[in-house]
Amino acid sequence: MTKYVYNFDEGNKDQRLLLGGKGANLAEMTNMGINVPYGFILTTEACTRYQEEQKIWPELMDEVQAHLKQVEARIGKKFGDKEDPLLFSVRSGAPISMPGMMDTILNLGLNDESVVAVAEKSGNPHWAYDSYRRFIQMFSNVAMGLDSEHFEELLAKKREKAGVQNDFELSADDLKDLAEEYKVKYKELQGEDFPQNPQDQLIMAVEAVFKSWNNDRAILYRKMNEISDSLGTAVNVQQMVFGNMDETSGTGVAFSRNPATGENKLFGEYLMNAQGEDVVAGIRTPFPISHLEEDNPKVYKQFLETSERLEKHYKDMQDMEFTIQEGELFLLQTRNGKRTTSAAVKIAVDLVHEGMITKEEAILMVEPKSLDQLLHPAFKAESLKTAEAVATGLAASPGAATGRIVFTADEATKAKENGETVILVRNETSPEDLAGMVSAAGILTARGGMTSHAAVVARGMGKCCVTGAHELRINGQEKTVAIGDMTLTGKDIISIDGGSGKIYVGELETEAPKLAGDFGEFMGWVKEIKDMKVRTNADTPAEAQQAIDFGCEGIGLCRTEHMFFSEDRIQSVRQMILAQNDEQRQNALDKIEPLLEQDFYEMYKIMEERPMTIRLLDPPLHEFVPREEKDIEIAAKNLGISVEDVKKDIEDLAEVNPMLGHRGLRLGISNPSIYRMLGRAIMQGALRANEEMDCDFMPEIMIPLSTDQKELKYVMDEVRDEIEMVFEEKGKKMDYLLGTMIETPRAALLSDEIAEVSDFFSFGTNDLTQMTFGFSRDDAGKFLQVYLDKKLFERDPFISLDQKGVGKLVELSVENARKVKGEKIHLGICGEHGGDPATVKYLYNVGLDYVSCSPYRVPIALLAAAQATVEAKNK
Amino acid sequence: MTKYVYNFDEGNKDQRLLLGGKGANLAEMTNMGINVPYGFILTTEACTRYQEEQKIWPELMDEVQAHLKQVEARIGKKFGDKEDPLLFSVRSGAPISMPGMMDTILNLGLNDESVVAVAEKSGNPHWAYDSYRRFIQMFSNVAMGLDSEHFEELLAKKREKAGVQNDFELSADDLKDLAEEYKVKYKELQGEDFPQNPQDQLIMAVEAVFKSWNNDRAILYRKMNEISDSLGTAVNVQQMVFGNMDETSGTGVAFSRNPATGENKLFGEYLMNAQGEDVVAGIRTPFPISHLEEDNPKVYKQFLETSERLEKHYKDMQDMEFTIQEGELFLLQTRNGKRTTSAAVKIAVDLVHEGMITKEEAILMVEPKSLDQLLHPAFKAESLKTAEAVATGLAASPGAATGRIVFTADEATKAKENGETVILVRNETSPEDLAGMVSAAGILTARGGMTSHAAVVARGMGKCCVTGAHELRINGQEKTVAIGDMTLTGKDIISIDGGSGKIYVGELETEAPKLAGDFGEFMGWVKEIKDMKVRTNADTPAEAQQAIDFGCEGIGLCRTEHMFFSEDRIQSVRQMILAQNDEQRQNALDKIEPLLEQDFYEMYKIMEERPMTIRLLDPPLHEFVPREEKDIEIAAKNLGISVEDVKKDIEDLAEVNPMLGHRGLRLGISNPSIYRMLGRAIMQGALRANEEMDCDFMPEIMIPLSTDQKELKYVMDEVRDEIEMVFEEKGKKMDYLLGTMIETPRAALLSDEIAEVSDFFSFGTNDLTQMTFGFSRDDAGKFLQVYLDKKLFERDPFISLDQKGVGKLVELSVENARKVKGEKIHLGICGEHGGDPATVKYLYNVGLDYVSCSPYRVPIALLAAAQATVEAKNK
């Protein structure tokens, strides 16, 4: 038979899933001999069963009674006793700390009869009746869901009548009257008497905790924090201790170290003669914890020792609640404390230096995603306090930016030239907007998801970006953006928060990231421990340098297409695409080739011995064609044909589903000369760089979008043939690798055949996700949010790899590749998922050699990779 | 050691792959005791080895010599003998009959010396020198590749000089001189003497055959007919017999039955005193074979008996070549004869009636694809003789149509009302063009592939359609279509051939299909034998009736979206899509629902007990929105908002990649009310039909585009809930099935989970192909042709299922489905591949319960299914 109830001394800290975080730690502390008010715990499994049955079942009642008896015996008091009753606090306690769950009910067990005895016995009727009226109020509100307002109103009237400002100034009689009035109100609202039987009170409170698991706030919180609905919450039933008994009593909260900075010094606050809620209520100003040393040196010393003991025991900074009752210290709760990222790093580093934990343990203490906070500017907390967001989009690329609205890339570039800070606001961005994106302080789009063009490029640049802000209605022609009833123009200033997706009107102050000195040391350990490589996706020397500074070990994806857009070559690129004959095309290619060679040369010089995978042209050609009338005229002139004909040719290039169209190696099949030119430019750049450098490197050329061995081999043969020509012309050779992206389901399904002709695979999980689900990442924003809202999907598959579906294809490919080529084939990923910690860990276990992500996510990926190594060892 | 040479009596008819078709049959006839000039065969393996080594290897020479000796011994003549030489014909003979291969070389073995002896010994110098000069000419041209013109010129001069019209009027001396002149010309062109050594002649001829395997014509033919390049050709070296020896000699070709009609009567023609080429050359008019009965009753009887014997032996109509030499009949070749489809059907039926073959054998005798010929009108052969195609597109839907060009669906509808026949010419079609497509006699599009909207819909209607005619430049605004330098307008008449993809300017005469009476009987056997069901894709009662007439056993795909476009509901559909609030949406749904109910009711009434799978709305909603200004105005009025706002909403619905966008069950997730309405309409229609009919049926409701169990279940629960409401309201119930399409790779990968909640799977192989390859079927036309041209793909994966890649997903799903539910889950396919015979056979073996295809392909699918059954049994 399942055991649904545990006494505190029956559990331990590792039973968090069963006993909830709070319960497990109360049990642990009890067993450590720390002074904890005794009690028992109803397990999360009881909660789960309650959710199914929607009522308390008799056997649970029996079990509770049995444990109640044991608790009474240990404490030496009886629950429901009329003279000296055992009182309880009842609290929820989920496995994962979760605001939104049921609040605490204190003083449970009091009734009309016992309160009299307690008042008498304690000689403190004020305290006794205050406790009783608080209990009624809390029970009514927290357990029964009655609106607090009703009770606050009665309280206010009472204060008025008594002519006092504060509740604690009310007399014992006032409080006694108030309890009576509360009970009347309860009956009025609830239709029945306030429960006088402590057993009834207990069961109703337990049931209220169970019910609170599915209240709106809790559901929302779980959704936002990706917490499973099936976890359930435990219920902690704990003997009451009273910080409000007298001036030798008190209550407080403290962290064993500073949670904002990580400094190794007790941090917190307390109030004497108060109950827990008074500390946070803000009516009286609590003292800093250091003040307790003067107030009560003995208790302070005791608390300091307990704090140190707990920290050593838990090997982490502790967040504690305590109560002092008549000079005796009780611990009510301990848990690993929440902290800022920089505190997390400092604490982890300090704990290692203090010999408390190993480096491996240290790197598990920092959430990889949180490193983002250390790498980008943010809005000042004060500015945010008064600002109200007018709309919210997707937090596509972290950072904060403030600036005047501009609607086109050109405007952005001009504004930058004028030294002005602007936010580029568009429905969506395209590669043509690149220069404008570089110039803007931030990018805001109305459409597109987390992996839309804007999002991907912005993350690559480490630039703040909010995408998919559907509330925005942008009129590019009239240069207005409407949000609800408000219409903004190019004269307005907005602020966008890429960390929260929030959009504000007006200017907000930002602050630069403060990289704590410990960060470097911490990242050193990370690199020491991890055994999967982390590369970056970078197309320019600046991006590459940034990623190297952040610790990347190579480039996993260098996109040649991004090199096509510079002003000095775009005209030639267009001539190449719109060429009317082979001569015109070759002519254009000949103009582009030396420019690209120089680009590759510069990249190789920066990367030195680090590997760099260069992907041949991937996007459909129509992404490069001119859109503006003047550009079309230039193209027509260059090609010697009419503007009309250019327009027709451009129209011919348009596609219904460009994502599934004439792109990737399909371009290399229909126009081998483009891929040949790229192969030539890469190899000439590499040979030149190699000559000038001391170190050796091996160019890696990557063919995108393969579906088939024969198709891939055709393109590879063309490239190889051109490279052989280069070798012959230059009279020197270099080893190089020729591989492909696995980004169509068919390539994954036939990866054994494809591995035969490939030196490496790089999983393009963006496209693989698009095709496996049939989700266009440019369009999915519209419906994917509904999926998440309706809890059909736990995560956005464009953010965190769909391990079950897309992962199956990745696993199959890895298995096939290893079967065919063993360790000789390099396997990596260059999709956006390469910067997602959960995906990085998954791919480590799948057996990839490296992940590649945008420069600003390199530290995150490094940490995730290191954690994966440690977690695998710990298994 | 590999045996590369076989005497005729060493082989048999089943060795077609090794000995070629011609050689295998010569061997078979030899062993049957039929009078065949003796000889030997060099195998296809010798050809393959030759292709690798690019030269004749010594051991092959030795083997040829050994066999030559045996042949000489059997015949009693010597090759190269100076007095009475054994002469050979040398012919190519591939495993699959293949025009484009090397022509025959006759009289090989003659030289300056032996021709004198032959002339003397035969007493027929005219014949001897004619044979020699023919040999030189054929050898020079066929084996050495010298231009025939040179020799024809000398021949013409000789005729002129002799003052005769015809070659056979030249004297023996003329011919002797001519042989000399030919040799001089040979030396002039070839730079060496004409080979006098018969052994050299033989080897050079053999090598020429091998080389011809890779000549341009042969390569092209193989590509067009999907014949593997690795097969190779055999070489037949056969003793010469002479039909041109005298008036008791002759030559001819005959079929054992009429290849055009199938009539069981010897059919063919012959010429006395002639060699084979004279029959086809057309200089003398050959006699019909029946005339031989008068000319030479003995030989005629002998030939008739041989023909019957061969037919019985081969169990099929034979195509034979024969020669009569001095009154003696020789068979030179026999093979199963080519025939028209109606002849094929008649012959198959007759052979069964004659007790010669079983029904199972009969159905293997008709090529499933060829049934198309029996089901559609075609251009008259005479019309085609003089017509020249101005462009060629894809043969998207068979049939032939002639009519005036119209550029819009509206024009087509109006023309139809005026009794005019028109061809709808567009860049591509959309669901909005449906009415126009119905009204047009044929559809021609410049874009799109074999499974574009135009192609799929046209095939569904059995309407002639040519798609992807890239040479066309259509200007919809100016209503012109340019092809090269020519510009056509709405005044011009064109003709399009959906069977060949050809486009003609002007009117061509068509003829209606003649369904032979045997067709019904044949199809009866087909249905008797096959054990996989064949359903159809039909959206209207007319289509359903057509498919039933063609033998379909249910509907595999009834697309609700096609029901949304009728004039009486499109406004409501638009209101539903553009609704500004729930009330407007529900309002629209309430208007549509009874109309759809009536549609479904009518479909059920027609289908009776046959199953029908109805697919809930699949295409993205923007396919339904108004495009024309007046329609937008109507919508704005209906919705009570401005035209501007309607336009904005329409713009919001646009997608970058609609194929991967907000469609399929994603609509059911974001707008459950649409799917609920459909569920209601289906069930109400079904209940009503069921009440009125004697037979039982079970509605099958299909959810498109699932990717996940949870997602699918959500939609199913909504639909189920609405249906339960219908049951309650109507007070009656019906069993029904709720299933899904497997058309995203993810659904296939997770098909075990999806099977748990599905009553059936229907493979949507169109979309599955698009997503597995990453090929948009609307755009792939542009590059897929390059893939086929470059031989990277053997077949268009949109026409014949990619068994290796996409098939892997189908197989996985079938395996998963059976594992989870055994035979309880119905498995079918409703993609266009369901009408492709190769795919049907493949899917039979994979274990599907049914295939579904457009009505006009039902007979094809039925036959393919039956063949699959027989072929599986024969294995």
mmCIF file of N, CA and C in Angstrom, chain A residues 765-842:
data_model
loop_
_atom_site.group_PDB
_atom_site.id
_atom_site.type_symbol
_atom_site.label_atom_id
_atom_site.label_comp_id
_atom_site.label_asym_id
_atom_site.label_seq_id
_atom_site.Cartn_x
_atom_site.Cartn_y
_atom_site.Cartn_z
ATOM 1 N N THR A 765 19.523 21.720 -37.712
ATOM 2 C CA THR A 765 18.285 21.348 -37.012
ATOM 3 C C THR A 765 17.172 22.368 -37.199
ATOM 4 N N ASN A 766 17.504 23.581 -37.654
ATOM 5 C CA ASN A 766 16.413 24.519 -37.963
ATOM 6 C C ASN A 766 15.561 23.959 -39.097
ATOM 7 N N ASP A 767 16.214 23.682 -40.215
ATOM 8 C CA ASP A 767 15.461 23.169 -41.356
ATOM 9 C C ASP A 767 14.905 21.780 -41.071
ATOM 10 N N LEU A 768 15.690 20.986 -40.378
ATOM 11 C CA LEU A 768 15.220 19.634 -40.067
ATOM 12 C C LEU A 768 13.939 19.704 -39.232
ATOM 13 N N THR A 769 13.898 20.662 -38.333
ATOM 14 C CA THR A 769 12.682 20.849 -37.531
ATOM 15 C C THR A 769 11.529 21.321 -38.420
ATOM 16 N N GLN A 770 11.822 22.257 -39.294
ATOM 17 C CA GLN A 770 10.777 22.757 -40.188
ATOM 18 C C GLN A 770 10.171 21.624 -41.008
ATOM 19 N N MET A 771 11.027 20.792 -41.556
ATOM 20 C CA MET A 771 10.526 19.761 -42.462
ATOM 21 C C MET A 771 9.942 18.571 -41.720
ATOM 22 N N THR A 772 10.474 18.270 -40.562
ATOM 23 C CA THR A 772 9.966 17.115 -39.832
ATOM 24 C C THR A 772 8.568 17.399 -39.291
ATOM 25 N N PHE A 773 8.370 18.623 -38.822
ATOM 26 C CA PHE A 773 7.039 19.008 -38.342
ATOM 27 C C PHE A 773 6.148 19.516 -39.478
ATOM 28 N N GLY A 774 6.783 20.016 -40.534
ATOM 29 C CA GLY A 774 6.001 20.765 -41.510
ATOM 30 C C GLY A 774 5.648 22.144 -40.957
ATOM 31 N N PHE A 775 6.572 22.727 -40.221
ATOM 32 C CA PHE A 775 6.380 24.058 -39.642
ATOM 33 C C PHE A 775 7.337 25.031 -40.334
ATOM 34 N N SER A 776 6.809 26.034 -40.968
ATOM 35 C CA SER A 776 7.656 27.090 -41.489
ATOM 36 C C SER A 776 8.021 28.006 -40.337
ATOM 37 N N ARG A 777 9.317 28.210 -40.119
ATOM 38 C CA ARG A 777 9.663 29.005 -38.948
ATOM 39 C C ARG A 777 9.245 30.457 -39.119
ATOM 40 N N ASP A 778 9.076 30.888 -40.353
ATOM 41 C CA ASP A 778 8.622 32.254 -40.570
ATOM 42 C C ASP A 778 7.132 32.413 -40.279
ATOM 43 N N ASP A 779 6.402 31.321 -40.329
ATOM 44 C CA ASP A 779 4.948 31.407 -40.188
ATOM 45 C C ASP A 779 4.434 30.774 -38.903
ATOM 46 N N ALA A 780 5.252 29.928 -38.289
ATOM 47 C CA ALA A 780 4.753 29.119 -37.179
ATOM 48 C C ALA A 780 4.401 29.965 -35.964
ATOM 49 N N GLY A 781 5.019 31.160 -35.876
ATOM 50 C CA GLY A 781 4.737 32.034 -34.743
ATOM 51 C C GLY A 781 3.248 32.132 -34.458
ATOM 52 N N LYS A 782 2.461 32.217 -35.533
ATOM 53 C CA LYS A 782 1.018 32.400 -35.389
ATOM 54 C C LYS A 782 0.318 31.277 -34.638
ATOM 55 N N PHE A 783 0.699 30.044 -34.964
ATOM 56 C CA PHE A 783 -0.048 28.952 -34.337
ATOM 57 C C PHE A 783 0.724 28.245 -33.232
ATOM 58 N N LEU A 784 2.037 28.387 -33.237
ATOM 59 C CA LEU A 784 2.821 27.667 -32.242
ATOM 60 C C LEU A 784 2.496 28.147 -30.830
ATOM 61 N N GLN A 785 2.213 29.452 -30.718
ATOM 62 C CA GLN A 785 1.869 29.983 -29.403
ATOM 63 C C GLN A 785 0.598 29.321 -28.884
ATOM 64 N N VAL A 786 -0.335 29.042 -29.795
ATOM 65 C CA VAL A 786 -1.570 28.358 -29.389
ATOM 66 C C VAL A 786 -1.237 26.957 -28.867
ATOM 67 N N TYR A 787 -0.312 26.300 -29.547
ATOM 68 C CA TYR A 787 0.107 24.970 -29.097
ATOM 69 C C TYR A 787 0.669 25.026 -27.682
ATOM 70 N N LEU A 788 1.467 26.059 -27.446
ATOM 71 C CA LEU A 788 2.077 26.181 -26.126
ATOM 72 C C LEU A 788 1.011 26.554 -25.096
ATOM 73 N N ASP A 789 0.117 27.471 -25.479
ATOM 74 C CA ASP A 789 -0.948 27.885 -24.565
ATOM 75 C C ASP A 789 -1.846 26.709 -24.202
ATOM 76 N N LYS A 790 -2.134 25.872 -25.185
ATOM 77 C CA LYS A 790 -3.033 24.746 -24.931
ATOM 78 C C LYS A 790 -2.277 23.539 -24.375
ATOM 79 N N LYS A 791 -0.994 23.754 -24.102
ATOM 80 C CA LYS A 791 -0.155 22.713 -23.503
ATOM 81 C C LYS A 791 -0.031 21.485 -24.401
ATOM 82 N N LEU A 792 -0.192 21.671 -25.710
ATOM 83 C CA LEU A 792 -0.028 20.537 -26.615
ATOM 84 C C LEU A 792 1.457 20.259 -26.807
ATOM 85 N N PHE A 793 2.239 21.313 -26.807
ATOM 86 C CA PHE A 793 3.691 21.164 -26.863
ATOM 87 C C PHE A 793 4.257 21.727 -25.571
ATOM 88 N N GLU A 794 5.264 21.060 -25.033
ATOM 89 C CA GLU A 794 5.886 21.585 -23.832
ATOM 90 C C GLU A 794 6.842 22.720 -24.147
ATOM 91 N N ARG A 795 7.498 22.601 -25.294
ATOM 92 C CA ARG A 795 8.461 23.639 -25.649
ATOM 93 C C ARG A 795 8.356 23.979 -27.121
ATOM 94 N N ASP A 796 8.787 25.164 -27.462
ATOM 95 C CA ASP A 796 8.875 25.570 -28.856
ATOM 96 C C ASP A 796 9.989 24.748 -29.515
ATOM 97 N N PRO A 797 9.649 23.921 -30.491
ATOM 98 C CA PRO A 797 10.683 23.046 -31.070
ATOM 99 C C PRO A 797 11.752 23.816 -31.840
ATOM 100 N N PHE A 798 11.540 25.100 -32.076
ATOM 101 C CA PHE A 798 12.592 25.882 -32.716
ATOM 102 C C PHE A 798 13.591 26.415 -31.687
ATOM 103 N N ILE A 799 13.200 26.345 -30.421
ATOM 104 C CA ILE A 799 14.100 26.818 -29.376
ATOM 105 C C ILE A 799 14.843 25.639 -28.773
ATOM 106 N N SER A 800 14.094 24.614 -28.376
ATOM 107 C CA SER A 800 14.724 23.441 -27.796
ATOM 108 C C SER A 800 14.397 22.261 -28.702
ATOM 109 N N LEU A 801 15.423 21.548 -29.115
ATOM 110 C CA LEU A 801 15.246 20.477 -30.093
ATOM 111 C C LEU A 801 14.181 19.469 -29.658
ATOM 112 N N ASP A 802 13.314 19.132 -30.576
ATOM 113 C CA ASP A 802 12.313 18.090 -30.356
ATOM 114 C C ASP A 802 13.032 16.740 -30.351
ATOM 115 N N GLN A 803 13.378 16.285 -29.155
ATOM 116 C CA GLN A 803 14.223 15.092 -29.055
ATOM 117 C C GLN A 803 13.496 13.838 -29.535
ATOM 118 N N LYS A 804 12.196 13.813 -29.320
ATOM 119 C CA LYS A 804 11.406 12.623 -29.625
ATOM 120 C C LYS A 804 11.249 12.420 -31.132
ATOM 121 N N GLY A 805 11.016 13.501 -31.850
ATOM 122 C CA GLY A 805 10.770 13.382 -33.285
ATOM 123 C C GLY A 805 12.011 13.701 -34.105
ATOM 124 N N VAL A 806 12.396 14.967 -34.098
ATOM 125 C CA VAL A 806 13.575 15.384 -34.855
ATOM 126 C C VAL A 806 14.807 14.644 -34.326
ATOM 127 N N GLY A 807 14.851 14.474 -33.011
ATOM 128 C CA GLY A 807 15.971 13.767 -32.398
ATOM 129 C C GLY A 807 16.123 12.355 -32.937
ATOM 130 N N LYS A 808 15.001 11.726 -33.238
ATOM 131 C CA LYS A 808 15.051 10.372 -33.785
ATOM 132 C C LYS A 808 15.851 10.355 -35.090
ATOM 133 N N LEU A 809 15.660 11.380 -35.884
ATOM 134 C CA LEU A 809 16.395 11.465 -37.150
ATOM 135 C C LEU A 809 17.880 11.743 -36.902
ATOM 136 N N VAL A 810 18.150 12.579 -35.910
ATOM 137 C CA VAL A 810 19.551 12.875 -35.583
ATOM 138 C C VAL A 810 20.230 11.599 -35.072
ATOM 139 N N GLU A 811 19.552 10.912 -34.176
ATOM 140 C CA GLU A 811 20.134 9.686 -33.611
ATOM 141 C C GLU A 811 20.398 8.650 -34.698
ATOM 142 N N LEU A 812 19.415 8.518 -35.602
ATOM 143 C CA LEU A 812 19.567 7.567 -36.700
ATOM 144 C C LEU A 812 20.795 7.920 -37.534
ATOM 145 N N SER A 813 20.970 9.207 -37.799
ATOM 146 C CA SER A 813 22.091 9.639 -38.635
ATOM 147 C C SER A 813 23.423 9.404 -37.939
ATOM 148 N N VAL A 814 23.458 9.672 -36.653
ATOM 149 C CA VAL A 814 24.705 9.465 -35.913
ATOM 150 C C VAL A 814 25.070 7.985 -35.938
ATOM 151 N N GLU A 815 24.071 7.170 -35.691
ATOM 152 C CA GLU A 815 24.269 5.720 -35.696
ATOM 153 C C GLU A 815 24.781 5.260 -37.073
ATOM 154 N N ASN A 816 24.114 5.731 -38.115
ATOM 155 C CA ASN A 816 24.504 5.365 -39.477
ATOM 156 C C ASN A 816 25.919 5.828 -39.797
ATOM 157 N N ALA A 817 26.206 7.075 -39.428
ATOM 158 C CA ALA A 817 27.508 7.653 -39.746
ATOM 159 C C ALA A 817 28.611 6.868 -39.059
ATOM 160 N N ARG A 818 28.387 6.544 -37.792
ATOM 161 C CA ARG A 818 29.413 5.801 -37.047
ATOM 162 C C ARG A 818 29.569 4.391 -37.617
ATOM 163 N N LYS A 819 28.451 3.824 -38.050
ATOM 164 C CA LYS A 819 28.480 2.476 -38.609
ATOM 165 C C LYS A 819 29.342 2.464 -39.872
ATOM 166 N N VAL A 820 29.168 3.498 -40.674
ATOM 167 C CA VAL A 820 29.865 3.548 -41.962
ATOM 168 C C VAL A 820 31.309 3.992 -41.798
ATOM 169 N N LYS A 821 31.545 4.976 -40.926
ATOM 170 C CA LYS A 821 32.884 5.573 -40.880
ATOM 171 C C LYS A 821 33.509 5.632 -39.503
ATOM 172 N N GLY A 822 32.830 5.125 -38.495
ATOM 173 C CA GLY A 822 33.404 5.154 -37.148
ATOM 174 C C GLY A 822 33.697 6.568 -36.702
ATOM 175 N N GLU A 823 34.875 6.767 -36.089
ATOM 176 C CA GLU A 823 35.205 8.089 -35.563
ATOM 177 C C GLU A 823 35.787 8.992 -36.650
ATOM 178 N N LYS A 824 35.920 8.454 -37.847
ATOM 179 C CA LYS A 824 36.528 9.236 -38.930
ATOM 180 C C LYS A 824 35.623 10.342 -39.434
ATOM 181 N N ILE A 825 34.359 10.235 -39.149
ATOM 182 C CA ILE A 825 33.439 11.267 -39.633
ATOM 183 C C ILE A 825 33.131 12.221 -38.479
ATOM 184 N N HIS A 826 33.287 13.522 -38.753
ATOM 185 C CA HIS A 826 32.996 14.532 -37.734
ATOM 186 C C HIS A 826 31.519 14.826 -37.726
ATOM 187 N N LEU A 827 30.939 14.907 -36.536
ATOM 188 C CA LEU A 827 29.510 15.163 -36.438
ATOM 189 C C LEU A 827 29.255 16.376 -35.555
ATOM 190 N N GLY A 828 28.505 17.312 -36.093
ATOM 191 C CA GLY A 828 28.212 18.512 -35.326
ATOM 192 C C GLY A 828 26.833 19.041 -35.631
ATOM 193 N N ILE A 829 26.481 20.111 -34.980
ATOM 194 C CA ILE A 829 25.192 20.737 -35.247
ATOM 195 C C ILE A 829 25.423 22.226 -35.387
ATOM 196 N N CYS A 830 24.769 22.844 -36.355
ATOM 197 C CA CYS A 830 24.936 24.285 -36.540
ATOM 198 C C CYS A 830 23.586 25.001 -36.547
ATOM 199 N N GLY A 831 22.521 24.307 -36.166
ATOM 200 C CA GLY A 831 21.230 24.976 -36.055
ATOM 201 C C GLY A 831 21.208 25.841 -34.806
ATOM 202 N N GLU A 832 20.193 26.649 -34.687
ATOM 203 C CA GLU A 832 20.068 27.545 -33.534
ATOM 204 C C GLU A 832 20.018 26.758 -32.217
ATOM 205 N N HIS A 833 19.615 25.497 -32.309
ATOM 206 C CA HIS A 833 19.524 24.683 -31.110
ATOM 207 C C HIS A 833 20.879 24.477 -30.444
ATOM 208 N N GLY A 834 21.954 24.732 -31.176
ATOM 209 C CA GLY A 834 23.300 24.535 -30.641
ATOM 210 C C GLY A 834 23.582 25.411 -29.436
ATOM 211 N N GLY A 835 22.746 26.428 -29.210
ATOM 212 C CA GLY A 835 22.939 27.294 -28.043
ATOM 213 C C GLY A 835 21.924 27.025 -26.954
ATOM 214 N N ASP A 836 21.101 26.007 -27.121
ATOM 215 C CA ASP A 836 20.096 25.682 -26.103
ATOM 216 C C ASP A 836 20.651 24.610 -25.171
ATOM 217 N N PRO A 837 20.765 24.907 -23.879
ATOM 218 C CA PRO A 837 21.432 23.962 -22.967
ATOM 219 C C PRO A 837 20.827 22.552 -22.993
ATOM 220 N N ALA A 838 19.489 22.444 -22.995
ATOM 221 C CA ALA A 838 18.892 21.107 -22.980
ATOM 222 C C ALA A 838 19.304 20.345 -24.229
ATOM 223 N N THR A 839 19.332 21.055 -25.361
ATOM 224 C CA THR A 839 19.720 20.404 -26.611
ATOM 225 C C THR A 839 21.195 20.019 -26.593
ATOM 226 N N VAL A 840 22.019 20.911 -26.076
ATOM 227 C CA VAL A 840 23.454 20.615 -26.021
ATOM 228 C C VAL A 840 23.687 19.338 -25.210
ATOM 229 N N LYS A 841 23.014 19.231 -24.077
ATOM 230 C CA LYS A 841 23.188 18.044 -23.233
ATOM 231 C C LYS A 841 22.702 16.794 -23.954
ATOM 232 N N TYR A 842 21.559 16.931 -24.613
ATOM 233 C CA TYR A 842 21.015 15.793 -25.365
ATOM 234 C C TYR A 842 22.002 15.350 -26.440
#
